[in-house]
């Protein structure tokens, strides 16, 4: 497990790119951009790794609203790993629900039922790209859940953005070399 700061990463990138440490061919601010881009790529690669969770996740609980819409904002979420409904009838366990394809939504909305475990609730994610004022993931349940239904969303945050020269970043299994080579 390696722990490096932005300054240490910048030094390693300059050495890999065969630049003199005093050379200002690439300004420090530009080098920081390259390092953050490489860190984002590494974050995506780590998330694609099935079986091992190198990125810490969080469980975010939601309670179904008493009024429509059945839309939940997910601020600060980069990727949703799973969605679960709380099943208090079955002894208080979480039951997974699965993503809905676009073609399934009309059938799910035409049912005169609310999202529950026995009916087979599904979810759909939208958003993520767009203007800063409108961007952000949103989760929608189909059909709408019963009032006060508890929903858990297991998610991961976006990759860290390094701005402070002394902020430490931990890398497992030599992955810091990916960031160095990608930025160089």
PDB file of N, CA, C and O in Angstrom, residues 70 103-116 118-122 141-146:
ATOM      1  N   UNK A  70     -41.722   9.534  -7.929  1.00  0.00           N
ATOM      2  CA  UNK A  70     -40.892   8.527  -7.275  1.00  0.00           C
ATOM      3  C   UNK A  70     -39.452   8.653  -7.757  1.00  0.00           C
ATOM      4  O   UNK A  70     -38.840   7.719  -8.183  1.00  0.00           O
ATOM      5  N   UNK A 103     -37.980  -0.505 -22.246  1.00  0.00           N
ATOM      6  CA  UNK A 103     -39.210  -1.120 -22.765  1.00  0.00           C
ATOM      7  C   UNK A 103     -40.066  -1.738 -21.666  1.00  0.00           C
ATOM      8  O   UNK A 103     -41.242  -2.003 -21.880  1.00  0.00           O
ATOM      9  N   UNK A 104     -39.524  -1.961 -20.481  1.00  0.00           N
ATOM     10  CA  UNK A 104     -40.286  -2.539 -19.381  1.00  0.00           C
ATOM     11  C   UNK A 104     -41.071  -1.503 -18.589  1.00  0.00           C
ATOM     12  O   UNK A 104     -42.023  -1.843 -17.894  1.00  0.00           O
ATOM     13  N   UNK A 105     -40.681  -0.256 -18.660  1.00  0.00           N
ATOM     14  CA  UNK A 105     -41.260   0.789 -17.816  1.00  0.00           C
ATOM     15  C   UNK A 105     -42.763   0.976 -18.035  1.00  0.00           C
ATOM     16  O   UNK A 105     -43.510   1.036 -17.058  1.00  0.00           O
ATOM     17  N   UNK A 106     -43.277   1.048 -19.279  1.00  0.00           N
ATOM     18  CA  UNK A 106     -44.729   1.224 -19.427  1.00  0.00           C
ATOM     19  C   UNK A 106     -45.531   0.115 -18.736  1.00  0.00           C
ATOM     20  O   UNK A 106     -46.551   0.391 -18.096  1.00  0.00           O
ATOM     21  N   UNK A 107     -45.084  -1.118 -18.835  1.00  0.00           N
ATOM     22  CA  UNK A 107     -45.787  -2.210 -18.177  1.00  0.00           C
ATOM     23  C   UNK A 107     -45.735  -2.105 -16.669  1.00  0.00           C
ATOM     24  O   UNK A 107     -46.709  -2.398 -15.975  1.00  0.00           O
ATOM     25  N   UNK A 108     -44.616  -1.660 -16.139  1.00  0.00           N
ATOM     26  CA  UNK A 108     -44.489  -1.502 -14.687  1.00  0.00           C
ATOM     27  C   UNK A 108     -45.347  -0.357 -14.182  1.00  0.00           C
ATOM     28  O   UNK A 108     -45.905  -0.420 -13.091  1.00  0.00           O
ATOM     29  N   UNK A 109     -45.476   0.702 -14.979  1.00  0.00           N
ATOM     30  CA  UNK A 109     -46.274   1.855 -14.554  1.00  0.00           C
ATOM     31  C   UNK A 109     -47.770   1.623 -14.727  1.00  0.00           C
ATOM     32  O   UNK A 109     -48.580   2.283 -14.101  1.00  0.00           O
ATOM     33  N   UNK A 110     -48.157   0.678 -15.593  1.00  0.00           N
ATOM     34  CA  UNK A 110     -49.587   0.443 -15.810  1.00  0.00           C
ATOM     35  C   UNK A 110     -50.191  -0.433 -14.712  1.00  0.00           C
ATOM     36  O   UNK A 110     -51.395  -0.535 -14.604  1.00  0.00           O
ATOM     37  N   UNK A 111     -49.348  -1.058 -13.911  1.00  0.00           N
ATOM     38  CA  UNK A 111     -49.853  -1.892 -12.827  1.00  0.00           C
ATOM     39  C   UNK A 111     -50.457  -1.009 -11.744  1.00  0.00           C
ATOM     40  O   UNK A 111     -49.964   0.068 -11.453  1.00  0.00           O
ATOM     41  N   UNK A 112     -51.521  -1.475 -11.155  1.00  0.00           N
ATOM     42  CA  UNK A 112     -52.148  -0.752 -10.047  1.00  0.00           C
ATOM     43  C   UNK A 112     -51.561  -1.274  -8.739  1.00  0.00           C
ATOM     44  O   UNK A 112     -52.269  -1.715  -7.853  1.00  0.00           O
ATOM     45  N   UNK A 113     -50.261  -1.253  -8.662  1.00  0.00           N
ATOM     46  CA  UNK A 113     -49.577  -1.736  -7.473  1.00  0.00           C
ATOM     47  C   UNK A 113     -48.420  -0.805  -7.163  1.00  0.00           C
ATOM     48  O   UNK A 113     -47.971  -0.045  -8.002  1.00  0.00           O
ATOM     49  N   UNK A 114     -47.981  -0.861  -5.956  1.00  0.00           N
ATOM     50  CA  UNK A 114     -46.816  -0.078  -5.557  1.00  0.00           C
ATOM     51  C   UNK A 114     -45.614  -0.992  -5.506  1.00  0.00           C
ATOM     52  O   UNK A 114     -45.752  -2.206  -5.386  1.00  0.00           O
ATOM     53  N   UNK A 115     -44.464  -0.384  -5.588  1.00  0.00           N
ATOM     54  CA  UNK A 115     -43.228  -1.172  -5.579  1.00  0.00           C
ATOM     55  C   UNK A 115     -43.094  -1.899  -4.252  1.00  0.00           C
ATOM     56  O   UNK A 115     -43.134  -1.307  -3.191  1.00  0.00           O
ATOM     57  N   UNK A 116     -43.021  -3.180  -4.331  1.00  0.00           N
ATOM     58  CA  UNK A 116     -42.746  -3.989  -3.153  1.00  0.00           C
ATOM     59  C   UNK A 116     -42.002  -5.236  -3.598  1.00  0.00           C
ATOM     60  O   UNK A 116     -41.810  -5.474  -4.776  1.00  0.00           O
ATOM     61  N   UNK A 118     -42.812  -8.485  -3.359  1.00  0.00           N
ATOM     62  CA  UNK A 118     -43.578  -9.545  -4.019  1.00  0.00           C
ATOM     63  C   UNK A 118     -43.960  -9.168  -5.436  1.00  0.00           C
ATOM     64  O   UNK A 118     -44.081 -10.025  -6.295  1.00  0.00           O
ATOM     65  N   UNK A 119     -44.138  -7.865  -5.699  1.00  0.00           N
ATOM     66  CA  UNK A 119     -44.533  -7.445  -7.043  1.00  0.00           C
ATOM     67  C   UNK A 119     -43.358  -7.474  -8.013  1.00  0.00           C
ATOM     68  O   UNK A 119     -43.528  -7.708  -9.190  1.00  0.00           O
ATOM     69  N   UNK A 120     -42.165  -7.250  -7.516  1.00  0.00           N
ATOM     70  CA  UNK A 120     -40.996  -7.234  -8.397  1.00  0.00           C
ATOM     71  C   UNK A 120     -40.652  -5.841  -8.859  1.00  0.00           C
ATOM     72  O   UNK A 120     -40.653  -5.563 -10.057  1.00  0.00           O
ATOM     73  N   UNK A 121     -40.366  -4.956  -7.932  1.00  0.00           N
ATOM     74  CA  UNK A 121     -40.011  -3.583  -8.261  1.00  0.00           C
ATOM     75  C   UNK A 121     -38.718  -3.554  -9.068  1.00  0.00           C
ATOM     76  O   UNK A 121     -37.889  -4.455  -8.973  1.00  0.00           O
ATOM     77  N   UNK A 122     -38.570  -2.516  -9.868  1.00  0.00           N
ATOM     78  CA  UNK A 122     -37.359  -2.306 -10.658  1.00  0.00           C
ATOM     79  C   UNK A 122     -36.988  -0.831 -10.562  1.00  0.00           C
ATOM     80  O   UNK A 122     -37.796  -0.002 -10.141  1.00  0.00           O
ATOM     81  N   UNK A 141     -38.010   4.537  -9.127  1.00  0.00           N
ATOM     82  CA  UNK A 141     -38.540   3.197  -8.886  1.00  0.00           C
ATOM     83  C   UNK A 141     -39.796   2.977  -9.707  1.00  0.00           C
ATOM     84  O   UNK A 141     -40.616   3.885  -9.869  1.00  0.00           O
ATOM     85  N   UNK A 142     -39.953   1.772 -10.199  1.00  0.00           N
ATOM     86  CA  UNK A 142     -41.135   1.394 -10.972  1.00  0.00           C
ATOM     87  C   UNK A 142     -41.711   0.124 -10.387  1.00  0.00           C
ATOM     88  O   UNK A 142     -40.982  -0.859 -10.265  1.00  0.00           O
ATOM     89  N   UNK A 143     -42.983   0.077 -10.106  1.00  0.00           N
ATOM     90  CA  UNK A 143     -43.889   1.209  -9.926  1.00  0.00           C
ATOM     91  C   UNK A 143     -43.513   2.003  -8.679  1.00  0.00           C
ATOM     92  O   UNK A 143     -42.655   1.568  -7.919  1.00  0.00           O
ATOM     93  N   UNK A 144     -44.169   3.151  -8.450  1.00  0.00           N
ATOM     94  CA  UNK A 144     -43.819   3.958  -7.274  1.00  0.00           C
ATOM     95  C   UNK A 144     -43.985   3.148  -5.989  1.00  0.00           C
ATOM     96  O   UNK A 144     -44.895   2.334  -5.881  1.00  0.00           O
ATOM     97  N   UNK A 145     -43.100   3.360  -5.019  1.00  0.00           N
ATOM     98  CA  UNK A 145     -43.174   2.589  -3.779  1.00  0.00           C
ATOM     99  C   UNK A 145     -44.292   3.065  -2.862  1.00  0.00           C
ATOM    100  O   UNK A 145     -44.803   4.170  -3.007  1.00  0.00           O
ATOM    101  N   UNK A 146     -44.653   2.201  -1.947  1.00  0.00           N
ATOM    102  CA  UNK A 146     -45.597   2.579  -0.900  1.00  0.00           C
ATOM    103  C   UNK A 146     -44.962   3.656  -0.039  1.00  0.00           C
ATOM    104  O   UNK A 146     -43.739   3.727   0.094  1.00  0.00           O
TER     105      UNK A 146
END
